[in-house]
mmCIF file of C-alpha atoms in Angstrom:
data_model
loop_
_atom_site.group_PDB
_atom_site.id
_atom_site.type_symbol
_atom_site.label_atom_id
_atom_site.label_comp_id
_atom_site.label_asym_id
_atom_site.label_seq_id
_atom_site.Cartn_x
_atom_site.Cartn_y
_atom_site.Cartn_z
ATOM 1 C CA MET A 1 0.110 -0.053 0.007
ATOM 2 C CA ASN A 2 2.746 2.359 1.027
ATOM 3 C CA GLN A 3 4.507 1.519 -2.441
ATOM 4 C CA ASP A 4 1.421 2.526 -4.565
ATOM 5 C CA ASN A 5 0.659 5.625 -2.525
ATOM 6 C CA GLU A 6 4.266 6.916 -2.503
ATOM 7 C CA VAL A 7 5.424 5.891 -5.883
ATOM 8 C CA GLY A 8 2.285 4.711 -7.441
ATOM 9 C CA ASP A 9 3.675 1.807 -9.498
ATOM 10 C CA GLY A 10 5.933 -1.265 -8.843
ATOM 11 C CA THR A 11 3.722 -2.889 -6.331
ATOM 12 C CA THR A 12 4.194 -6.274 -8.063
ATOM 13 C CA SER A 13 7.872 -6.253 -8.129
ATOM 14 C CA VAL A 14 7.852 -5.387 -4.479
ATOM 15 C CA THR A 15 5.511 -8.284 -3.767
ATOM 16 C CA VAL A 16 7.534 -10.679 -5.545
ATOM 17 C CA LEU A 17 10.925 -9.313 -4.016
ATOM 18 C CA ALA A 18 9.602 -9.574 -0.618
ATOM 19 C CA ALA A 19 8.237 -13.232 -1.311
ATOM 20 C CA GLU A 20 11.540 -14.398 -2.825
ATOM 21 C CA LEU A 21 13.447 -12.854 0.176
ATOM 22 C CA LEU A 22 11.145 -14.678 2.621
ATOM 23 C CA ARG A 23 11.699 -18.084 0.626
ATOM 24 C CA GLU A 24 15.474 -17.654 0.864
ATOM 25 C CA ALA A 25 15.276 -16.826 4.499
ATOM 26 C CA GLU A 26 13.272 -19.903 5.146
ATOM 27 C CA LYS A 27 15.955 -22.050 3.421
ATOM 28 C CA LEU A 28 18.651 -20.255 5.589
ATOM 29 C CA VAL A 29 16.529 -20.968 8.792
ATOM 30 C CA ASN A 30 16.643 -24.802 7.771
ATOM 31 C CA GLN A 31 20.335 -24.534 7.543
ATOM 32 C CA ARG A 32 20.420 -23.324 11.322
ATOM 33 C CA VAL A 33 21.337 -19.737 10.365
ATOM 34 C CA HIS A 34 19.761 -17.488 13.230
ATOM 35 C CA PRO A 35 17.143 -14.908 12.219
ATOM 36 C CA GLN A 36 19.335 -12.039 13.521
ATOM 37 C CA THR A 37 22.220 -13.095 11.316
ATOM 38 C CA ILE A 38 19.776 -13.172 8.220
ATOM 39 C CA ILE A 39 18.359 -9.668 9.198
ATOM 40 C CA SER A 40 22.065 -8.408 9.610
ATOM 41 C CA GLY A 41 23.089 -9.888 6.204
ATOM 42 C CA TYR A 42 19.936 -8.726 4.477
ATOM 43 C CA ARG A 43 20.739 -4.995 5.792
ATOM 44 C CA ARG A 44 24.209 -5.322 4.592
ATOM 45 C CA ALA A 45 23.055 -6.606 1.309
ATOM 46 C CA LEU A 46 20.776 -3.802 0.962
ATOM 47 C CA THR A 47 23.074 -1.121 1.291
ATOM 48 C CA ILE A 48 25.312 -2.751 -1.366
ATOM 49 C CA ALA A 49 22.567 -2.962 -3.887
ATOM 50 C CA GLN A 50 21.566 0.678 -3.053
ATOM 51 C CA ASP A 51 24.909 1.916 -3.647
ATOM 52 C CA ALA A 52 25.033 -0.261 -6.860
ATOM 53 C CA LEU A 53 22.016 1.376 -8.089
ATOM 54 C CA ARG A 54 22.893 4.821 -7.333
ATOM 55 C CA GLN A 55 26.038 4.510 -9.289
ATOM 56 C CA SER A 56 24.106 3.046 -12.231
ATOM 57 C CA CYS A 57 21.337 5.781 -12.367
ATOM 58 C CA VAL A 58 21.579 8.653 -15.021
ATOM 59 C CA SER A 59 20.131 12.344 -14.744
ATOM 60 C CA SER A 60 17.420 13.191 -17.114
ATOM 61 C CA GLY A 61 18.398 14.991 -20.437
ATOM 62 C CA GLU A 62 17.583 18.421 -21.518
ATOM 63 C CA ASN A 63 14.205 17.377 -22.709
ATOM 64 C CA LEU A 64 12.321 16.435 -19.399
ATOM 65 C CA GLU A 65 8.800 16.375 -21.513
ATOM 66 C CA GLU A 66 10.175 13.303 -23.639
ATOM 67 C CA ASP A 67 11.470 11.549 -20.729
ATOM 68 C CA LEU A 68 8.411 11.649 -18.799
ATOM 69 C CA LEU A 69 6.593 10.409 -21.873
ATOM 70 C CA ARG A 70 8.503 7.253 -22.073
ATOM 71 C CA ILE A 71 8.200 6.839 -18.532
ATOM 72 C CA ALA A 72 4.521 7.336 -18.680
ATOM 73 C CA ARG A 73 4.362 4.945 -21.571
ATOM 74 C CA THR A 74 6.261 2.424 -19.524
ATOM 75 C CA THR A 75 3.927 2.604 -16.537
ATOM 76 C CA LEU A 76 0.624 2.502 -18.780
ATOM 77 C CA GLY A 77 2.084 -0.453 -20.898
ATOM 78 C CA SER A 78 0.894 -3.242 -18.126
ATOM 79 C CA LYS A 79 -2.479 -1.642 -17.456
ATOM 80 C CA ILE A 80 -5.930 -1.332 -19.081
ATOM 81 C CA LEU A 81 -4.904 1.725 -20.708
ATOM 82 C CA ASN A 82 -2.173 -0.062 -22.688
ATOM 83 C CA GLN A 83 -4.046 0.302 -25.959
ATOM 84 C CA HIS A 84 -4.297 4.138 -25.383
ATOM 85 C CA LYS A 85 -0.964 4.513 -23.544
ATOM 86 C CA ASP A 86 0.250 7.528 -26.105
ATOM 87 C CA HIS A 87 -2.853 9.341 -25.430
ATOM 88 C CA PHE A 88 -2.925 8.965 -21.556
ATOM 89 C CA ALA A 89 0.757 9.392 -21.327
ATOM 90 C CA LYS A 90 0.391 12.938 -22.832
ATOM 91 C CA LEU A 91 -2.478 13.727 -20.784
ATOM 92 C CA ALA A 92 -0.553 12.741 -17.462
ATOM 93 C CA VAL A 93 2.714 14.689 -18.522
ATOM 94 C CA ASP A 94 0.635 17.777 -19.383
ATOM 95 C CA ALA A 95 -0.945 17.663 -15.961
ATOM 96 C CA VAL A 96 2.221 16.911 -14.270
ATOM 97 C CA LEU A 97 4.069 19.631 -16.083
ATOM 98 C CA ARG A 98 1.500 22.155 -14.913
ATOM 99 C CA LEU A 99 2.606 21.510 -11.338
ATOM 100 C CA LYS A 100 5.894 22.631 -11.990
ATOM 101 C CA SER A 101 8.043 21.840 -9.083
ATOM 102 C CA SER A 102 5.307 21.688 -6.263
ATOM 103 C CA GLY A 103 4.345 17.862 -6.798
ATOM 104 C CA ASN A 104 1.034 18.333 -5.255
ATOM 105 C CA LEU A 105 -1.133 15.728 -6.553
ATOM 106 C CA ASP A 106 -4.175 17.174 -5.016
ATOM 107 C CA ALA A 107 -4.130 20.013 -7.587
ATOM 108 C CA ILE A 108 -5.070 17.222 -10.276
ATOM 109 C CA GLN A 109 -8.820 16.495 -9.854
ATOM 110 C CA ILE A 110 -9.561 13.334 -11.888
ATOM 111 C CA ILE A 111 -13.403 13.057 -13.224
ATOM 112 C CA LYS A 112 -15.180 10.080 -14.464
ATOM 113 C CA LYS A 113 -18.070 10.472 -16.843
ATOM 114 C CA LEU A 114 -19.625 7.344 -18.534
ATOM 115 C CA GLY A 115 -20.235 7.432 -22.106
ATOM 116 C CA GLY A 116 -17.723 7.829 -25.154
ATOM 117 C CA SER A 117 -14.366 6.106 -25.439
ATOM 118 C CA LEU A 118 -11.413 6.235 -23.433
ATOM 119 C CA ASN A 119 -9.890 8.177 -26.275
ATOM 120 C CA GLU A 120 -12.296 10.965 -25.747
ATOM 121 C CA SER A 121 -10.680 11.578 -22.319
ATOM 122 C CA TYR A 122 -9.033 14.971 -21.943
ATOM 123 C CA LEU A 123 -7.330 17.828 -19.881
ATOM 124 C CA ASP A 124 -9.406 20.567 -18.726
ATOM 125 C CA GLU A 125 -7.372 23.568 -17.496
ATOM 126 C CA GLY A 126 -10.106 24.582 -15.109
ATOM 127 C CA PHE A 127 -11.039 22.898 -11.851
ATOM 128 C CA LEU A 128 -14.245 20.865 -12.268
ATOM 129 C CA LEU A 129 -16.744 19.982 -9.238
ATOM 130 C CA GLU A 130 -19.580 17.638 -9.495
ATOM 131 C CA LYS A 131 -21.996 19.762 -7.810
ATOM 132 C CA LEU A 132 -24.529 22.695 -9.029
ATOM 133 C CA PRO A 133 -26.128 25.742 -7.483
ATOM 134 C CA GLY A 134 -29.391 25.782 -5.807
ATOM 135 C CA MET A 135 -32.613 26.560 -7.459
ATOM 136 C CA TYR A 136 -32.797 30.349 -8.933
ATOM 137 C CA GLN A 137 -29.211 30.927 -7.913
ATOM 138 C CA PRO A 138 -26.754 32.452 -10.335
ATOM 139 C CA ARG A 139 -25.152 30.096 -12.849
ATOM 140 C CA ARG A 140 -22.173 32.278 -13.749
ATOM 141 C CA VAL A 141 -20.405 34.294 -11.491
ATOM 142 C CA GLU A 142 -17.187 36.259 -12.587
ATOM 143 C CA LYS A 143 -14.509 37.561 -10.289
ATOM 144 C CA ALA A 144 -15.787 35.185 -7.417
ATOM 145 C CA LYS A 145 -15.293 35.833 -3.758
ATOM 146 C CA ILE A 146 -15.739 32.310 -2.235
ATOM 147 C CA LEU A 147 -16.587 31.687 1.367
ATOM 148 C CA ILE A 148 -15.794 27.873 2.018
ATOM 149 C CA ALA A 149 -17.511 26.350 4.959
ATOM 150 C CA ASN A 150 -18.144 23.254 6.904
ATOM 151 C CA THR A 151 -21.430 23.994 8.999
ATOM 152 C CA PRO A 152 -24.952 22.545 9.279
ATOM 153 C CA MET A 153 -27.479 24.397 7.230
ATOM 154 C CA ASP A 154 -30.427 22.107 8.102
ATOM 155 C CA THR A 155 -31.337 23.059 11.321
ATOM 156 C CA ASP A 156 -34.712 23.982 10.503
ATOM 157 C CA LYS A 157 -35.474 20.330 9.635
ATOM 158 C CA VAL A 158 -33.364 18.431 12.050
ATOM 159 C CA LYS A 159 -34.573 20.276 15.289
ATOM 160 C CA VAL A 160 -38.236 19.882 14.467
ATOM 161 C CA PHE A 161 -38.447 16.502 13.180
ATOM 162 C CA GLY A 162 -35.496 14.821 14.884
ATOM 163 C CA SER A 163 -36.044 16.020 18.526
ATOM 164 C CA ARG A 164 -38.680 14.895 20.975
ATOM 165 C CA VAL A 165 -40.899 18.013 21.292
ATOM 166 C CA ARG A 166 -44.354 17.820 23.193
ATOM 167 C CA VAL A 167 -47.005 20.285 22.005
ATOM 168 C CA ASP A 168 -50.624 20.356 22.535
ATOM 169 C CA SER A 169 -51.687 22.133 19.211
ATOM 170 C CA VAL A 170 -50.818 22.542 15.670
ATOM 171 C CA ALA A 171 -50.077 26.255 16.411
ATOM 172 C CA LYS A 172 -47.185 25.321 18.649
ATOM 173 C CA VAL A 173 -45.583 23.417 15.863
ATOM 174 C CA ALA A 174 -45.822 26.258 14.005
ATOM 175 C CA GLU A 175 -44.276 28.593 16.596
ATOM 176 C CA LEU A 176 -41.372 26.013 16.693
ATOM 177 C CA GLU A 177 -40.869 25.943 12.919
ATOM 178 C CA ALA A 178 -40.897 30.059 13.014
ATOM 179 C CA ALA A 179 -38.344 29.992 15.727
ATOM 180 C CA GLU A 180 -36.078 27.707 13.839
ATOM 181 C CA LYS A 181 -36.454 29.514 10.750
ATOM 182 C CA LEU A 182 -35.621 32.701 12.531
ATOM 183 C CA LYS A 183 -32.307 30.982 13.822
ATOM 184 C CA MET A 184 -31.510 30.012 10.268
ATOM 185 C CA LYS A 185 -32.064 33.422 8.930
ATOM 186 C CA GLU A 186 -29.533 34.819 11.594
ATOM 187 C CA LYS A 187 -27.178 32.285 10.513
ATOM 188 C CA VAL A 188 -27.713 33.278 6.784
ATOM 189 C CA ASP A 189 -27.266 36.984 7.610
ATOM 190 C CA LYS A 190 -24.082 36.456 9.304
ATOM 191 C CA ILE A 191 -22.815 34.456 6.118
ATOM 192 C CA LEU A 192 -24.132 37.077 3.697
ATOM 193 C CA ALA A 193 -22.245 39.661 5.849
ATOM 194 C CA HIS A 194 -19.017 38.335 4.523
ATOM 195 C CA ASN A 195 -19.947 39.818 1.197
ATOM 196 C CA ALA A 196 -19.008 36.783 -0.635
ATOM 197 C CA ASN A 197 -21.061 36.139 -3.976
ATOM 198 C CA VAL A 198 -20.286 32.209 -3.682
ATOM 199 C CA PHE A 199 -20.937 30.156 -0.564
ATOM 200 C CA ILE A 200 -19.619 26.260 -0.702
ATOM 201 C CA ASN A 201 -20.524 24.101 1.989
ATOM 202 C CA ARG A 202 -19.363 20.581 2.919
ATOM 203 C CA GLN A 203 -22.629 19.607 4.578
ATOM 204 C CA LEU A 204 -26.205 20.060 2.984
ATOM 205 C CA ILE A 205 -27.910 23.243 2.386
ATOM 206 C CA TYR A 206 -31.682 22.970 3.135
ATOM 207 C CA ASN A 207 -34.727 24.734 0.986
ATOM 208 C CA TYR A 208 -34.931 27.685 3.483
ATOM 209 C CA PRO A 209 -31.607 28.790 3.509
ATOM 210 C CA GLU A 210 -31.161 27.991 -0.126
ATOM 211 C CA GLN A 211 -33.805 30.384 -0.969
ATOM 212 C CA LEU A 212 -32.161 33.034 1.198
ATOM 213 C CA PHE A 213 -29.073 32.794 -0.831
ATOM 214 C CA ALA A 214 -31.189 32.937 -4.262
ATOM 215 C CA ASP A 215 -32.865 36.063 -3.020
ATOM 216 C CA ALA A 216 -29.271 37.658 -2.139
ATOM 217 C CA GLY A 217 -28.200 36.630 -5.404
ATOM 218 C CA VAL A 218 -25.490 34.489 -3.831
ATOM 219 C CA MET A 219 -24.380 31.278 -5.718
ATOM 220 C CA ALA A 220 -24.575 28.500 -2.914
ATOM 221 C CA ILE A 221 -23.342 24.982 -3.484
ATOM 222 C CA GLU A 222 -24.047 22.220 -1.003
ATOM 223 C CA HIS A 223 -22.640 18.787 -0.078
ATOM 224 C CA ALA A 224 -19.032 19.328 -1.414
ATOM 225 C CA ASP A 225 -17.581 16.401 0.386
ATOM 226 C CA PHE A 226 -14.580 16.238 2.710
ATOM 227 C CA GLU A 227 -12.151 15.702 -0.092
ATOM 228 C CA GLY A 228 -13.911 17.839 -2.602
ATOM 229 C CA ILE A 229 -13.843 20.638 -0.011
ATOM 230 C CA GLU A 230 -10.317 20.064 1.104
ATOM 231 C CA ARG A 231 -9.020 20.203 -2.476
ATOM 232 C CA LEU A 232 -11.306 23.335 -3.260
ATOM 233 C CA ALA A 233 -9.729 25.321 -0.396
ATOM 234 C CA LEU A 234 -6.246 24.370 -1.707
ATOM 235 C CA VAL A 235 -6.917 25.440 -5.117
ATOM 236 C CA LEU A 236 -9.062 28.546 -4.505
ATOM 237 C CA GLY A 237 -6.518 29.976 -1.939
ATOM 238 C CA GLY A 238 -9.250 30.084 0.764
ATOM 239 C CA GLU A 239 -9.716 28.510 4.252
ATOM 240 C CA ILE A 240 -12.582 26.208 5.570
ATOM 241 C CA VAL A 241 -14.557 28.171 7.999
ATOM 242 C CA SER A 242 -17.399 26.770 10.650
ATOM 243 C CA THR A 243 -18.159 30.023 12.520
ATOM 244 C CA PHE A 244 -19.068 33.457 10.701
ATOM 245 C CA ASP A 245 -18.729 35.879 13.704
ATOM 246 C CA THR A 246 -15.435 37.456 12.660
ATOM 247 C CA PRO A 247 -15.407 38.019 8.769
ATOM 248 C CA GLU A 248 -12.380 40.154 9.180
ATOM 249 C CA ASN A 249 -10.268 36.799 10.032
ATOM 250 C CA VAL A 250 -11.790 34.741 7.078
ATOM 251 C CA LYS A 251 -9.497 34.028 4.294
ATOM 252 C CA PHE A 252 -11.655 33.894 1.001
ATOM 253 C CA GLY A 253 -10.959 31.925 -2.122
ATOM 254 C CA SER A 254 -11.188 33.239 -5.327
ATOM 255 C CA CYS A 255 -11.196 32.549 -9.116
ATOM 256 C CA ASP A 256 -11.967 34.542 -12.368
ATOM 257 C CA LEU A 257 -14.936 32.646 -13.334
ATOM 258 C CA ILE A 258 -17.382 30.034 -12.157
ATOM 259 C CA GLU A 259 -19.704 28.528 -14.806
ATOM 260 C CA GLU A 260 -21.714 25.469 -15.534
ATOM 261 C CA VAL A 261 -20.378 23.109 -18.303
ATOM 262 C CA MET A 262 -21.732 19.903 -19.913
ATOM 263 C CA ILE A 263 -19.830 16.571 -19.895
ATOM 264 C CA GLY A 264 -21.644 13.830 -21.818
ATOM 265 C CA GLU A 265 -25.217 14.219 -20.289
ATOM 266 C CA ASP A 266 -24.013 15.566 -16.818
ATOM 267 C CA ARG A 267 -23.587 19.288 -15.980
ATOM 268 C CA LEU A 268 -20.647 20.191 -13.718
ATOM 269 C CA LEU A 269 -19.139 23.547 -12.393
ATOM 270 C CA ARG A 270 -15.853 24.695 -13.922
ATOM 271 C CA PHE A 271 -13.547 27.157 -11.741
ATOM 272 C CA SER A 272 -11.431 29.124 -14.173
ATOM 273 C CA GLY A 273 -8.389 31.446 -13.256
ATOM 274 C CA VAL A 274 -7.741 29.895 -9.835
ATOM 275 C CA PRO A 275 -5.075 31.178 -7.569
ATOM 276 C CA LEU A 276 -3.150 27.731 -7.670
ATOM 277 C CA GLY A 277 -2.533 28.299 -11.305
ATOM 278 C CA GLU A 278 -1.187 24.571 -11.904
ATOM 279 C CA ALA A 279 -4.606 23.080 -10.935
ATOM 280 C CA CYS A 280 -6.459 20.963 -13.641
ATOM 281 C CA SER A 281 -8.890 18.312 -14.227
ATOM 282 C CA ILE A 282 -8.667 15.112 -16.186
ATOM 283 C CA VAL A 283 -11.777 13.759 -17.475
ATOM 284 C CA LEU A 284 -12.171 10.226 -18.093
ATOM 285 C CA ARG A 285 -14.727 8.719 -20.497
ATOM 286 C CA GLY A 286 -15.563 5.229 -20.939
ATOM 287 C CA ALA A 287 -18.276 2.671 -21.699
ATOM 288 C CA THR A 288 -18.765 1.189 -18.055
ATOM 289 C CA GLN A 289 -18.059 2.084 -14.635
ATOM 290 C CA GLN A 290 -15.618 -0.758 -14.162
ATOM 291 C CA ILE A 291 -13.358 0.573 -17.197
ATOM 292 C CA LEU A 292 -13.458 4.075 -15.581
ATOM 293 C CA GLU A 293 -12.606 2.718 -12.140
ATOM 294 C CA GLU A 294 -9.504 0.732 -13.665
ATOM 295 C CA ALA A 295 -8.530 3.803 -15.951
ATOM 296 C CA GLU A 296 -8.646 6.026 -12.868
ATOM 297 C CA ARG A 297 -6.190 3.683 -11.021
ATOM 298 C CA SER A 298 -3.757 3.354 -13.940
ATOM 299 C CA LEU A 299 -3.694 6.863 -14.707
ATOM 300 C CA HIS A 300 -3.124 7.560 -10.854
ATOM 301 C CA ASP A 301 -0.268 5.391 -10.860
ATOM 302 C CA ALA A 302 1.202 7.027 -13.957
ATOM 303 C CA LEU A 303 0.807 10.569 -12.191
ATOM 304 C CA CYS A 304 2.535 9.397 -8.933
ATOM 305 C CA VAL A 305 5.582 7.975 -10.996
ATOM 306 C CA LEU A 306 5.895 11.110 -12.952
ATOM 307 C CA ILE A 307 5.736 13.327 -9.970
ATOM 308 C CA THR A 308 8.269 11.333 -8.283
ATOM 309 C CA HIS A 309 10.657 11.602 -11.361
ATOM 310 C CA VAL A 310 10.055 15.372 -11.564
ATOM 311 C CA LYS A 311 11.099 15.728 -7.845
ATOM 312 C CA GLU A 312 14.302 13.335 -8.468
ATOM 313 C CA SER A 313 15.044 13.182 -12.083
ATOM 314 C CA LYS A 314 17.133 10.034 -12.225
ATOM 315 C CA THR A 315 16.437 6.985 -14.234
ATOM 316 C CA VAL A 316 17.648 3.306 -14.259
ATOM 317 C CA ALA A 317 17.713 0.605 -16.569
ATOM 318 C CA GLY A 318 14.595 -1.486 -16.809
ATOM 319 C CA ALA A 319 13.588 -4.992 -18.172
ATOM 320 C CA GLY A 320 15.378 -6.851 -15.194
ATOM 321 C CA ALA A 321 18.877 -5.000 -15.818
ATOM 322 C CA SER A 322 18.971 -3.011 -12.563
ATOM 323 C CA GLU A 323 17.728 -6.340 -10.622
ATOM 324 C CA ILE A 324 20.593 -8.361 -12.524
ATOM 325 C CA MET A 325 23.103 -5.407 -11.807
ATOM 326 C CA MET A 326 22.320 -5.356 -8.070
ATOM 327 C CA SER A 327 22.485 -9.076 -7.853
ATOM 328 C CA THR A 328 25.734 -9.429 -9.180
ATOM 329 C CA ALA A 329 27.104 -6.565 -6.988
ATOM 330 C CA VAL A 330 25.544 -8.312 -3.933
ATOM 331 C CA ILE A 331 26.992 -11.911 -4.707
ATOM 332 C CA VAL A 332 30.459 -10.403 -5.469
ATOM 333 C CA GLU A 333 30.629 -8.313 -2.143
ATOM 334 C CA SER A 334 29.166 -11.719 -0.442
ATOM 335 C CA GLN A 335 32.521 -13.534 -1.107
ATOM 336 C CA LYS A 336 34.284 -10.694 1.171
ATOM 337 C CA VAL A 337 31.792 -11.408 4.211
ATOM 338 C CA ALA A 338 33.111 -13.862 6.861
ATOM 339 C CA GLY A 339 30.693 -16.362 8.645
ATOM 340 C CA LYS A 340 27.110 -17.254 8.272
ATOM 341 C CA GLU A 341 26.180 -13.678 7.371
ATOM 342 C CA ALA A 342 27.811 -14.267 3.990
ATOM 343 C CA LEU A 343 25.074 -16.749 3.297
ATOM 344 C CA ALA A 344 22.525 -14.193 4.121
ATOM 345 C CA VAL A 345 23.979 -11.456 1.725
ATOM 346 C CA GLU A 346 24.290 -14.182 -1.086
ATOM 347 C CA SER A 347 20.650 -15.073 -0.440
ATOM 348 C CA PHE A 348 19.608 -11.496 -1.002
ATOM 349 C CA GLY A 349 21.358 -11.308 -4.274
ATOM 350 C CA ARG A 350 19.684 -14.603 -5.561
ATOM 351 C CA ALA A 351 16.208 -13.031 -4.470
ATOM 352 C CA LEU A 352 16.886 -9.949 -6.898
ATOM 353 C CA ALA A 353 17.848 -12.264 -9.857
ATOM 354 C CA GLN A 354 14.604 -13.858 -9.542
ATOM 355 C CA LEU A 355 12.703 -10.674 -10.667
ATOM 356 C CA PRO A 356 14.327 -10.850 -14.355
ATOM 357 C CA THR A 357 13.596 -14.712 -14.274
ATOM 358 C CA ILE A 358 9.927 -14.111 -13.554
ATOM 359 C CA ILE A 359 9.836 -11.428 -16.371
ATOM 360 C CA CYS A 360 11.103 -14.128 -18.780
ATOM 361 C CA ASP A 361 8.667 -16.740 -17.458
ATOM 362 C CA ASN A 362 5.646 -14.416 -17.767
ATOM 363 C CA ALA A 363 6.741 -13.751 -21.375
ATOM 364 C CA GLY A 364 6.952 -17.386 -22.110
ATOM 365 C CA LEU A 365 10.487 -17.092 -22.726
ATOM 366 C CA ASP A 366 13.252 -19.449 -21.819
ATOM 367 C CA SER A 367 14.338 -18.058 -18.315
ATOM 368 C CA ALA A 368 17.293 -20.131 -17.760
ATOM 369 C CA GLU A 369 19.102 -19.203 -20.993
ATOM 370 C CA LEU A 370 18.458 -15.470 -20.825
ATOM 371 C CA VAL A 371 19.161 -14.783 -17.448
ATOM 372 C CA THR A 372 22.563 -16.563 -17.678
ATOM 373 C CA ARG A 373 23.174 -14.622 -21.000
ATOM 374 C CA LEU A 374 22.288 -11.546 -19.090
ATOM 375 C CA ARG A 375 24.511 -12.268 -16.224
ATOM 376 C CA ALA A 376 27.427 -12.623 -18.859
ATOM 377 C CA GLU A 377 26.549 -9.159 -20.353
ATOM 378 C CA HIS A 378 26.474 -7.503 -17.025
ATOM 379 C CA ALA A 379 30.020 -9.238 -16.065
ATOM 380 C CA ASN A 380 31.322 -7.720 -19.189
ATOM 381 C CA GLY A 381 30.551 -4.522 -18.213
ATOM 382 C CA HIS A 382 27.175 -4.005 -20.209
ATOM 383 C CA HIS A 383 24.969 -2.981 -17.040
ATOM 384 C CA ASN A 384 22.033 -1.411 -19.158
ATOM 385 C CA MET A 385 21.478 -4.842 -20.863
ATOM 386 C CA GLY A 386 17.822 -6.202 -19.921
ATOM 387 C CA ILE A 387 15.303 -8.800 -21.062
ATOM 388 C CA GLY A 388 14.371 -7.528 -24.661
#
């Protein structure tokens, strides 16, 4: 899970390597090697492998965009987007390059919309929100001053119908409702006193406050869920508030334009000209919900890998080349280690060598032949040679 969250790709390789290390450790335990000795040997081997990998890595060339495209194609090549990897690689690279050096993945919103084909997916330079304003409220706002909140706006119904209240006449119920409406009106008046022309709330906005916002000409957006409201605050440059007594202390969000747009058969809100200029949305189109879910996971992996590369622009050879190179370095160094710890170091090297073996087997190739030839190439100094 950490591998997927932090890097976005390579989860299968990590799982396979962990399994091979455990398999080798089991063999050592059967040879009466103490677990602490195995751990010590593995740690020493890890340092050797990391040093060898650092020495083999190369910095990206002058054309960063082309390097990123190649990396994205490689990441997408093993996923559901394989048939459209060029198209989605371009989308991912364009989105990541907008982030510049911030590497803030939250600034990239992925919207899934049924209909069309995967090739119809596109990058929208605005920020899209899958919500709409209330009835009779503005559908387009220029130079928006946005109050972002997390506050209950349904008191009028919850208090009356959710609480135990004893009354002896319908008139008393009407009095209760009137009192609750008055309290809600006072709250809305406090919100309107901030002079914002857009109000976005994480929670529901019920009919009465929605009507009050409409009468005041304010666009009110309800039920922007936790992830949505947090991302909006980041993108719009505002802060989420829950009380409204001190307007002078509130940090408002802003954008040049809020407008409704149609994607397929759905209407969404687009925020254009946001303070976080690198923010954007990738709209995924697909025939079924399952395809869209898989496409989102694949694209997320590609975005994570690209952001990691932008932060640290170094590359290593793939196709098993790096694993064989590390394996060779570890096994050579194991000959300089005395005692049973040498067995653990050597086992670590053998575990690394299993990755190119599995690559060959999965491709239906002769792993015994190819891996031995690969070792020979690396022994002759061709450290970028992999399974091709």
